[in-house]
CSV table of C-alpha atoms and ligand atoms in Angstrom, one decimal:
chain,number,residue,atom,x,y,z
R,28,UNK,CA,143.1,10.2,-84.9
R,29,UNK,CA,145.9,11.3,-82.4
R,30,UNK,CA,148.8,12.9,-84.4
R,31,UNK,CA,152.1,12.0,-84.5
R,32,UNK,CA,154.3,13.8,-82.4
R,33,UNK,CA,157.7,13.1,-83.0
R,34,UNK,CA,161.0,15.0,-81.3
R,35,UNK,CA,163.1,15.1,-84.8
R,36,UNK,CA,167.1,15.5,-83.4
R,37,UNK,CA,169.4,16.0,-86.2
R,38,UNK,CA,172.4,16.5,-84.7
R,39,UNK,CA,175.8,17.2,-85.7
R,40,UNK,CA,177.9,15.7,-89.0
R,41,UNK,CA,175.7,14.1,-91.8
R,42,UNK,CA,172.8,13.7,-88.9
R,43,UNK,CA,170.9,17.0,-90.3
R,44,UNK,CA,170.9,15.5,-94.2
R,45,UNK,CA,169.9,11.8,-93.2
R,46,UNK,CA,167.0,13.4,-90.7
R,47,UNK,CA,166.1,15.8,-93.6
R,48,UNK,CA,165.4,12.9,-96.0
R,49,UNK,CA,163.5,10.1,-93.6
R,50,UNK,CA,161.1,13.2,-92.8
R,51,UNK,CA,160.4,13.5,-96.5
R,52,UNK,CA,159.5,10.1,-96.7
R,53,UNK,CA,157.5,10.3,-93.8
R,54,UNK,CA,155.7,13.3,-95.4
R,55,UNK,CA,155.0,11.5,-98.4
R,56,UNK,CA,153.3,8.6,-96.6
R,57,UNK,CA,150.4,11.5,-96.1
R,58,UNK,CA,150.4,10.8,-92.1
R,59,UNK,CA,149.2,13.2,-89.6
R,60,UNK,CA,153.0,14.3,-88.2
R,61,UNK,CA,153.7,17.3,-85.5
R,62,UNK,CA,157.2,17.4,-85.8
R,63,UNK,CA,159.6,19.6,-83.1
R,64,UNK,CA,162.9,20.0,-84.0
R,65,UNK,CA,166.1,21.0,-81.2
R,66,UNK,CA,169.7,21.2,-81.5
R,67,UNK,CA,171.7,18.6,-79.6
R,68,UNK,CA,175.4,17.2,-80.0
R,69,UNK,CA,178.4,19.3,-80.5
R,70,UNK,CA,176.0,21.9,-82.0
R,71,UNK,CA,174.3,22.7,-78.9
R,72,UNK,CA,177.6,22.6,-77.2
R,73,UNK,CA,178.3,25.5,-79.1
R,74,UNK,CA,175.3,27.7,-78.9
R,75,UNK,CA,174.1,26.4,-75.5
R,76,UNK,CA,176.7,24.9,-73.6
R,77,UNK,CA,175.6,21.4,-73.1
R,78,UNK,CA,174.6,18.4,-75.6
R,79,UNK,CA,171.5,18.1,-74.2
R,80,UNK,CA,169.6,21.1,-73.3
R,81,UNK,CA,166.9,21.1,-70.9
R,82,UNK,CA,164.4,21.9,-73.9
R,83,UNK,CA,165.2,19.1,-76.0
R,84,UNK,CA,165.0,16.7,-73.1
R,85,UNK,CA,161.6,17.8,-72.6
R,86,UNK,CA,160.4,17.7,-75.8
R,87,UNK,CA,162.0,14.1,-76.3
R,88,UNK,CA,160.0,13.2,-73.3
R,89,UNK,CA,156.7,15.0,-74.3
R,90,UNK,CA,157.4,12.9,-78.1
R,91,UNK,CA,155.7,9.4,-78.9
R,92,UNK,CA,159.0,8.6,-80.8
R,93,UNK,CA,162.1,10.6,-81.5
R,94,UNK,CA,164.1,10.4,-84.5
R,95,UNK,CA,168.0,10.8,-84.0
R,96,UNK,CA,170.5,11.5,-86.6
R,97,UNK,CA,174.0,11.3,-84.6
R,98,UNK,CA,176.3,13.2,-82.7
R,99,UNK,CA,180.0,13.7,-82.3
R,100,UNK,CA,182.2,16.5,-83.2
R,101,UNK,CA,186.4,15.6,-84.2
R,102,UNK,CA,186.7,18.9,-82.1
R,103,UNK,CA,186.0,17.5,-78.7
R,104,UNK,CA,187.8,14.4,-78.9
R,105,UNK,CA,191.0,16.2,-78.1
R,106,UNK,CA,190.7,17.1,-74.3
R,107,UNK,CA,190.1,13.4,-72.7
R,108,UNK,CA,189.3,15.1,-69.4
R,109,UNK,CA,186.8,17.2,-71.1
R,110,UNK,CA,183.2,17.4,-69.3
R,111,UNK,CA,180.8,18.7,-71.7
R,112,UNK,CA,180.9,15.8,-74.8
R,113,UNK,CA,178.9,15.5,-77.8
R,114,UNK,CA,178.0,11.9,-76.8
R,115,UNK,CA,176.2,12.9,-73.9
R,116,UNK,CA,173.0,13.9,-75.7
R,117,UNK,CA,172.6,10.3,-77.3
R,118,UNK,CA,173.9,8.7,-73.9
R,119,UNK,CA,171.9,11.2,-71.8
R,120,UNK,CA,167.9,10.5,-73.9
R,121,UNK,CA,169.2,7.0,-73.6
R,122,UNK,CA,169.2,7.2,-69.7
R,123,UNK,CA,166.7,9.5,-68.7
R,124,UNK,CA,164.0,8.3,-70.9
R,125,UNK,CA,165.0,4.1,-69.6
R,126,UNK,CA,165.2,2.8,-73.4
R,127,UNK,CA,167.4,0.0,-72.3
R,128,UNK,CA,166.7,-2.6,-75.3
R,129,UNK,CA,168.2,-1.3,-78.8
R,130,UNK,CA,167.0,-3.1,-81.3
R,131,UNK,CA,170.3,-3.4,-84.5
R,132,UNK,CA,168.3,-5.6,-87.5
R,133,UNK,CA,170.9,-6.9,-89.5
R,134,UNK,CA,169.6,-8.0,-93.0
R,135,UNK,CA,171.4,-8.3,-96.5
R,136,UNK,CA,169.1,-7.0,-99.1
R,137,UNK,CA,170.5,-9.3,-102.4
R,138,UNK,CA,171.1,-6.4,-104.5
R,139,UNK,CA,174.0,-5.7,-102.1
R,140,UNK,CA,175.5,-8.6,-101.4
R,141,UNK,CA,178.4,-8.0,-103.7
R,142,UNK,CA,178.8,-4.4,-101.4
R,143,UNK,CA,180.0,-6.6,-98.1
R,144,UNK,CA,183.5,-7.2,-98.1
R,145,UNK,CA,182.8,-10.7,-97.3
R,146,UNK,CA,181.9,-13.4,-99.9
R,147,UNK,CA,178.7,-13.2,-101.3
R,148,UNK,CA,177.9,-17.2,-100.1
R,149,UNK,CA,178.7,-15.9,-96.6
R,150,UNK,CA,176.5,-12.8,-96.5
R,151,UNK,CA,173.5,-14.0,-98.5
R,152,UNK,CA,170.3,-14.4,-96.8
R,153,UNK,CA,171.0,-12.8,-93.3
R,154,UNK,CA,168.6,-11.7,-91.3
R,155,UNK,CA,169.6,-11.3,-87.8
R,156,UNK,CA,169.0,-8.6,-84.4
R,157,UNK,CA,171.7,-7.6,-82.3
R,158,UNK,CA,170.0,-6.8,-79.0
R,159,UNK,CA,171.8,-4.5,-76.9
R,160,UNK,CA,171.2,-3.5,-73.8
R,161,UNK,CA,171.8,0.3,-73.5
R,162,UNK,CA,171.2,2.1,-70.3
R,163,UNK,CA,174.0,-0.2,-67.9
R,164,UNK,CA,177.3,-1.5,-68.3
R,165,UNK,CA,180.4,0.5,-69.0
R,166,UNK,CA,179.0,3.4,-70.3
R,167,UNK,CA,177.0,4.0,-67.0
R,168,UNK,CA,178.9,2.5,-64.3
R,169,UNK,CA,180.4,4.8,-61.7
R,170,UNK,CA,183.3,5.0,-61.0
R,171,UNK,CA,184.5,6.4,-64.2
R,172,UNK,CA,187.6,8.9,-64.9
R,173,UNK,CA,190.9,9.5,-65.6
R,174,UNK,CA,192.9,10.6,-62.2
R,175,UNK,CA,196.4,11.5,-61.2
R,176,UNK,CA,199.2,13.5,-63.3
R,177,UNK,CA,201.7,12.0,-65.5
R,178,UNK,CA,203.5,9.8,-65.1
R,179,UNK,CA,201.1,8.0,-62.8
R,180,UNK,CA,197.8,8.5,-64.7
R,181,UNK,CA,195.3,5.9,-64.5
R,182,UNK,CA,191.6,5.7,-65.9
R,183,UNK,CA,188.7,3.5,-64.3
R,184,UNK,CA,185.7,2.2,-66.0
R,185,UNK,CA,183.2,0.4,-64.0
R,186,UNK,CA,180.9,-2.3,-65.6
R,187,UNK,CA,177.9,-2.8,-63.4
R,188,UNK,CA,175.1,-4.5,-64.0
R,189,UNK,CA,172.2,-5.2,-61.8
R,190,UNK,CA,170.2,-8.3,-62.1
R,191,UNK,CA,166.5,-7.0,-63.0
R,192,UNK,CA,168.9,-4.9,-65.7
R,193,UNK,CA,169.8,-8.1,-67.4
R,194,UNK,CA,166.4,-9.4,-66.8
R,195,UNK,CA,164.7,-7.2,-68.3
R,196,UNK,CA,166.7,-7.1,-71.5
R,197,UNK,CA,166.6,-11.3,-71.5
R,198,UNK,CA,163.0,-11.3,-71.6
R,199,UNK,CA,162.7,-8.8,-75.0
R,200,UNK,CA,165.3,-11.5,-76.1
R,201,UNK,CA,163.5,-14.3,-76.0
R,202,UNK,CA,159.9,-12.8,-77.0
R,203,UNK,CA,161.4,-11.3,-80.4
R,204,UNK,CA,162.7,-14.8,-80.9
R,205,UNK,CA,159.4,-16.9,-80.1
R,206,UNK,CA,158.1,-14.2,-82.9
R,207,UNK,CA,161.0,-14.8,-85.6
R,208,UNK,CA,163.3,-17.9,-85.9
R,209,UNK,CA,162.9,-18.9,-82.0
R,210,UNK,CA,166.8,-18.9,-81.7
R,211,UNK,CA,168.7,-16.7,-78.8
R,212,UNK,CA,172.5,-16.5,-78.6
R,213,UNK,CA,173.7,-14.7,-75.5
R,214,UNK,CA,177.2,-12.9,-76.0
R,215,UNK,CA,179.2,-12.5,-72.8
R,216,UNK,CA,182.6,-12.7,-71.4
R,217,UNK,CA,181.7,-15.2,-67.9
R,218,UNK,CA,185.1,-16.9,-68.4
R,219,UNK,CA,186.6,-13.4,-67.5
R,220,UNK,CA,183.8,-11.3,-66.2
R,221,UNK,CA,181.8,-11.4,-62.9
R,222,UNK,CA,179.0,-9.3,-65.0
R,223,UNK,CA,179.4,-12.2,-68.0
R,224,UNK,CA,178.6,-14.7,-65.1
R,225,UNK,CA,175.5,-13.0,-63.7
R,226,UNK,CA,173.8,-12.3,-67.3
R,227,UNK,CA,174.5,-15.8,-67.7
R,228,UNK,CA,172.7,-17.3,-64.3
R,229,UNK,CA,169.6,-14.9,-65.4
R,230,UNK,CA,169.4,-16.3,-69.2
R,231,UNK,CA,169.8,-20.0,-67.6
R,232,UNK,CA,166.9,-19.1,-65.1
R,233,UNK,CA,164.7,-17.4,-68.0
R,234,UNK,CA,165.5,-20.4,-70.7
R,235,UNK,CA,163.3,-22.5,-68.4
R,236,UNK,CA,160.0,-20.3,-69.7
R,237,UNK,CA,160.6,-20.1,-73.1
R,238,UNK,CA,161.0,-24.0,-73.8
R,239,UNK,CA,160.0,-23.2,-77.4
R,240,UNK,CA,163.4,-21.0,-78.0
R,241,UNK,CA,166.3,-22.0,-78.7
R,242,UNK,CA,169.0,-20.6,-76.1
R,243,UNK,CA,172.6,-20.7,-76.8
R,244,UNK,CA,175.4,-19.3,-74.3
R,245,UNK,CA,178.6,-17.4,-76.5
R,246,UNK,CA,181.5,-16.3,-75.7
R,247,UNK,CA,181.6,-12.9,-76.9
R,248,UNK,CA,185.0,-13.1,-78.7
R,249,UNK,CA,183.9,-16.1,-80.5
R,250,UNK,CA,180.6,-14.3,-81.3
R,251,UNK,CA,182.9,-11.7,-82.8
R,252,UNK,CA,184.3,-14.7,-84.9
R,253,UNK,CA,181.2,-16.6,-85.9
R,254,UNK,CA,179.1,-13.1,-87.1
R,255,UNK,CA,182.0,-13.3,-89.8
R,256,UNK,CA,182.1,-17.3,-90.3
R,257,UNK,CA,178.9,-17.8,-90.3
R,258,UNK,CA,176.4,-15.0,-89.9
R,259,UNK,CA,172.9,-16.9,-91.3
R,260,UNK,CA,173.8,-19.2,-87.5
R,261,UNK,CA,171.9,-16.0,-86.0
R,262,UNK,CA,168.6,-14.9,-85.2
R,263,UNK,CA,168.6,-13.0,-81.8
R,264,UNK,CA,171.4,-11.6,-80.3
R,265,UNK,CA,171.3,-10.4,-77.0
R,266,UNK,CA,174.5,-8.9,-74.9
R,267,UNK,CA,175.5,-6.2,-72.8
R,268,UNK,CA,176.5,-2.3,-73.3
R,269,UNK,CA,179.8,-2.8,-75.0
R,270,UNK,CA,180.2,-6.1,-76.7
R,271,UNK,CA,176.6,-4.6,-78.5
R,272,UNK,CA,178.5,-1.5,-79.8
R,273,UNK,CA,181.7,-3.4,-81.0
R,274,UNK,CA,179.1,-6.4,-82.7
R,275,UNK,CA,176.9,-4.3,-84.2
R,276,UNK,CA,179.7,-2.3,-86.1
R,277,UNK,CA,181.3,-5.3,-87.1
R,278,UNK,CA,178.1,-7.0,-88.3
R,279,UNK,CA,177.1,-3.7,-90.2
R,280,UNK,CA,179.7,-5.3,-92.9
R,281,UNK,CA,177.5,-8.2,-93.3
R,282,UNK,CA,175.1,-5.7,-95.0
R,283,UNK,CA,177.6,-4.2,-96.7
R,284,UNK,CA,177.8,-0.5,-94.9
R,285,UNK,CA,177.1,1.1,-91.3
R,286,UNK,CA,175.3,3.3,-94.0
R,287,UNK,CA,172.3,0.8,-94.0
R,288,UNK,CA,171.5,-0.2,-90.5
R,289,UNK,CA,168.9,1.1,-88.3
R,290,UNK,CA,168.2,1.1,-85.0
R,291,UNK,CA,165.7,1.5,-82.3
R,292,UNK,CA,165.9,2.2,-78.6
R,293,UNK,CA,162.7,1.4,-76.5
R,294,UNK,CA,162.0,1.2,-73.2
R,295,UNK,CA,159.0,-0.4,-71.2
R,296,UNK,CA,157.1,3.7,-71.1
R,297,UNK,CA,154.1,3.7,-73.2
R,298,UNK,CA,153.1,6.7,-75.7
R,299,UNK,CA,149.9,8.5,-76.6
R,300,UNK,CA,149.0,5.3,-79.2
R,301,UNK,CA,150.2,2.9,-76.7
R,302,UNK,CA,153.1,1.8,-78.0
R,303,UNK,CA,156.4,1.8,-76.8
R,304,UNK,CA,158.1,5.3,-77.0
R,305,UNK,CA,161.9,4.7,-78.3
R,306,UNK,CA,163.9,6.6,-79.9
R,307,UNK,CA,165.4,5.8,-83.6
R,308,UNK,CA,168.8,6.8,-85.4
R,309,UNK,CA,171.1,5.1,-87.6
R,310,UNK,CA,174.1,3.5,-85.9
R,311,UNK,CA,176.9,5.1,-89.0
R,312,UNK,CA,177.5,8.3,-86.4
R,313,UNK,CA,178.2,11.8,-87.5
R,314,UNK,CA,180.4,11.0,-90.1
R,315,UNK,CA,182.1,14.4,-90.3
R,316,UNK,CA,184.3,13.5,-93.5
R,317,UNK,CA,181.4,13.4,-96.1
R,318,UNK,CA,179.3,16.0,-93.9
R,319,UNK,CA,178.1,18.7,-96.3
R,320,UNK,CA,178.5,17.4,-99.5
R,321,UNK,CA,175.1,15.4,-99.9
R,322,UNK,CA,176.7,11.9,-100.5
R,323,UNK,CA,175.9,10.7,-97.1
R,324,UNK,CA,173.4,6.8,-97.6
R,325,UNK,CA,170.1,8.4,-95.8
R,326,UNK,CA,168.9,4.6,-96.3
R,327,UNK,CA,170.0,3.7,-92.7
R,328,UNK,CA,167.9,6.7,-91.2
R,329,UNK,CA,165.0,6.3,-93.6
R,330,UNK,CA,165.1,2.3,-92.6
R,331,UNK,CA,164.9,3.9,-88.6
R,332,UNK,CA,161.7,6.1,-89.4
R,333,UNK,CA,160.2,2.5,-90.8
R,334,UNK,CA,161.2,0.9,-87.3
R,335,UNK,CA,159.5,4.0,-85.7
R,336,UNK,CA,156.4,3.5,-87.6
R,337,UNK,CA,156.1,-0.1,-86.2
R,338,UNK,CA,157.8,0.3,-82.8
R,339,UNK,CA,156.1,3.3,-81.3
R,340,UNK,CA,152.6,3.3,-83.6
R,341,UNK,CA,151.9,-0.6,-84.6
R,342,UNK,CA,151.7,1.3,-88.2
R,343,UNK,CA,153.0,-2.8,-89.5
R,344,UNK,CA,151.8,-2.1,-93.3
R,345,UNK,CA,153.5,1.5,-93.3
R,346,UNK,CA,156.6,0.1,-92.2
R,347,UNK,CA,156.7,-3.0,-94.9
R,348,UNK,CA,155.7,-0.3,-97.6
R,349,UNK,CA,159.0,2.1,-97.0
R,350,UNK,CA,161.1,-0.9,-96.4
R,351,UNK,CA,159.7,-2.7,-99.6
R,352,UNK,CA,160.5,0.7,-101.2
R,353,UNK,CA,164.2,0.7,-99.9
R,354,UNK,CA,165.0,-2.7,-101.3
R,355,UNK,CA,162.9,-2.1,-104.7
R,356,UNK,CA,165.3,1.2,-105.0
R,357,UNK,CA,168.2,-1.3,-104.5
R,358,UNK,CA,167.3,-3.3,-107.1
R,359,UNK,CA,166.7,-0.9,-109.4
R,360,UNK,CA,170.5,-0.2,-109.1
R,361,UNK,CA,170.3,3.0,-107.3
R,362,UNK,CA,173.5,3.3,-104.8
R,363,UNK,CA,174.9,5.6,-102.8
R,364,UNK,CA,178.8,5.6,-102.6
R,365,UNK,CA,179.8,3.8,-99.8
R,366,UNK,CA,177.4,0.6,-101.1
R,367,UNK,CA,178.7,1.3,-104.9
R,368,UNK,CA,180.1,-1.4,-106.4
R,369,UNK,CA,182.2,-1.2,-110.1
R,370,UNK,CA,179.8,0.4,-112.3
R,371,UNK,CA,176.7,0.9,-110.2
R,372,UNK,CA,174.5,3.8,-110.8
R,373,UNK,CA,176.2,6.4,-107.7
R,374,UNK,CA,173.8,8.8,-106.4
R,375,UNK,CA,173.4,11.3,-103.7
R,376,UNK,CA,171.8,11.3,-100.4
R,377,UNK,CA,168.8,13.3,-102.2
R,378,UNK,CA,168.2,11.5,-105.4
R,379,UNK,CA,168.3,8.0,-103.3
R,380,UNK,CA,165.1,9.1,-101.2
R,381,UNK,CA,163.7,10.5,-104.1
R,382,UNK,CA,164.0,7.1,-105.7
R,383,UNK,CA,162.4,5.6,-102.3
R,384,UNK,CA,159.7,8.1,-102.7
R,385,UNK,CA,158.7,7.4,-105.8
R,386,UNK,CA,158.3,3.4,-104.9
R,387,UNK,CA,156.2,3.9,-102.1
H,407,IPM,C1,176.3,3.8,-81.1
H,407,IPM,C2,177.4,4.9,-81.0
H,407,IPM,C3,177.3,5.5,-79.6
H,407,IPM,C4,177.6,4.4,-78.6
H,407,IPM,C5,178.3,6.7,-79.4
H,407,IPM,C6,178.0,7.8,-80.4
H,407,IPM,C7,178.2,7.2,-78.0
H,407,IPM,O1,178.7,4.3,-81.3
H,407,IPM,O2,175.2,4.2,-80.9
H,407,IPM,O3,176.6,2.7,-81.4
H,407,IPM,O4,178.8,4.1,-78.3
H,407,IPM,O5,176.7,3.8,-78.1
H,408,MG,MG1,178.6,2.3,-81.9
């Protein structure tokens, strides 16, 4: 059997601890792993110049899946004209290895529907993907800066999209809804945005081959609105760049904490198992405010490594067995802070995966 060679990319912030503990569980799972590890973020900033060195690019690319922690350092978000950013190594693997579909699963376990801010009648029972298209938009779209000197400053942004772009990210769309609840909602701004027009003419075209799916056009606003209203409305969401960010934030409440949500980045390159190669991190960030202390939820990072396990390796009964393991730790009561509710049993981001590890 071919090993599995994963590019692990811990980061900066609480990135190193949640990586740390998805590994264990990986390790407990007695799989053949070959694991490379390489500093990127605001760490390699630091000791190499850049957040993406040329090595870690290469080894991300040699990988069949890489897991991500996160990146971001408070100290680089002073300068704004600032070239070198710890954001470039996530935005950089995202780009050079074409992972344009990012897969957000947004599900409530029931143990913690009492941990969402919302209502417990709202949040109950949801089970919905944002699907975000990741390698165009805003973040890529050229050109981007801030000119001038005060007081006449100004700052562009460009959001560009090209149609196979949209295409492409439309068609995941509707196959990973003719595989769950057949249901589609496409977020976009067309009543504003020439972009919001164009994804809309493609999903209109596409809707025509998937007569089985459900297709619904959203404003992205109202999205916003109805992910809050009425979250169990959704199966597949599919949107550009930035309304994906901002969405998938806000519906990481439905599951009571950006602490729990995975995510996974794939592109159409296949990998030594032939499966997709993507890349896997939590969406919570670095989180530098807890770094260190070993209180950081590893659950959202360990639920990533499960995604990796089915995404890039068709390993199906793996996956089920460490997300089965997750929820039976939830229900056991075990909790890290940010999902603790009044009187809940608190642990630490090491005693949670042990409790995962022992329910495998
Ligand atoms: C995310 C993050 C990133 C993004 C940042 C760290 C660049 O917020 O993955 O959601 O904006 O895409
Ligand atoms: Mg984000």
């Amino acid at each position: 059997m071919t090993s599995l060679r994963i590019a692990v990319l811990p980061g900066d912030g609480i990135g190193p601890e949640v990586c740390a503990e998805a590994v264990r569980v990986l390790q407990a799972l007695n799989l053949d792993l070959e694991l490379h590890t390489a500093d990127v973020g605001g760490r390699a900033i630091k000791t190499q110049g850049t957040a993406l060195p040329e090595s870690a690019l290469r080894m991300a690319q040699d990988a069949d899946a890489i897991l991500f922690g996160a990146v971001g350092t408070p100290e680089f978000d002073k300068d704004p004209k600032a070239s070198v950013r710890p954001e470039q190594a996530i935005l950089g693997l995202r780009k050079a290895l074409d992972l344009f579909a990012n897969l957000r699963p947004v599900r409530t376990f029931d143990a913690l529907t009492d941990a969402s801010p919302l209502k417990p009648e709202i949040v109950r029972g949801v089970d919905l993907i944002i699907l975000r298209e990741l390698t165009a938009g805003a973040y890529f779209g050229k050109p981007q800066g801030q000119f001038g000197a005060p007081p006449e400053r100004y700052a562009v942004d460009t959001t560009h999209y090209t149609e196979a772009e949209v295409r492409r990210l439309l068609i995941m769309g509707f196959e990973l809804a003719r595989a769950r609840k057949k249901k589609l909602t496409q977020a976009d701004k067309a009543n504003v945005m020439a972009t919001g027009r164009l994804w809309r003419a493609v999903a209109h075209e596409l809707r025509e081959e998937y007569p089985d799916v459900d297709y619904e056009d959203m404003y992205a606003d109202a999205c916003a609105m109805h992910l809050l209203r009425a979250p169990r409305h959704f199966d597949i969401i599919a949107t550009e760049n930035l309304f994906g960010d901002i969405l998938s934030d806000e519906a990481a409440m439905l599951a009571g904490s950006m602490g729990m949500l995975p995510s996974a980045s794939l592109g159409d390159t296949l990998n030594r198992h032939g499966y997709r190669r993507g890349l896997y991190e939590p969406i919570h960030g670095a989180a530098h405010d807890i770094a260190g202390q070993g209180v950081a939820n590893p659950l959202a990072m360990i639920l990533s490594a499960a995604m990796m396990l089915r995404w890039s390796f068709g390993m199906h009964a793996q996956a089920e067995r460490v997300e089965r393991a997750v929820e039976q730790a939830l229900n056991d009561g075990y909790r890290c802070r940010d999902i603790a509710t009044h009187g809940a049993r608190v642990v630490g981001t090491r005693e949670m995966t042990d409790a995962v590890i022992a329910r495998l």
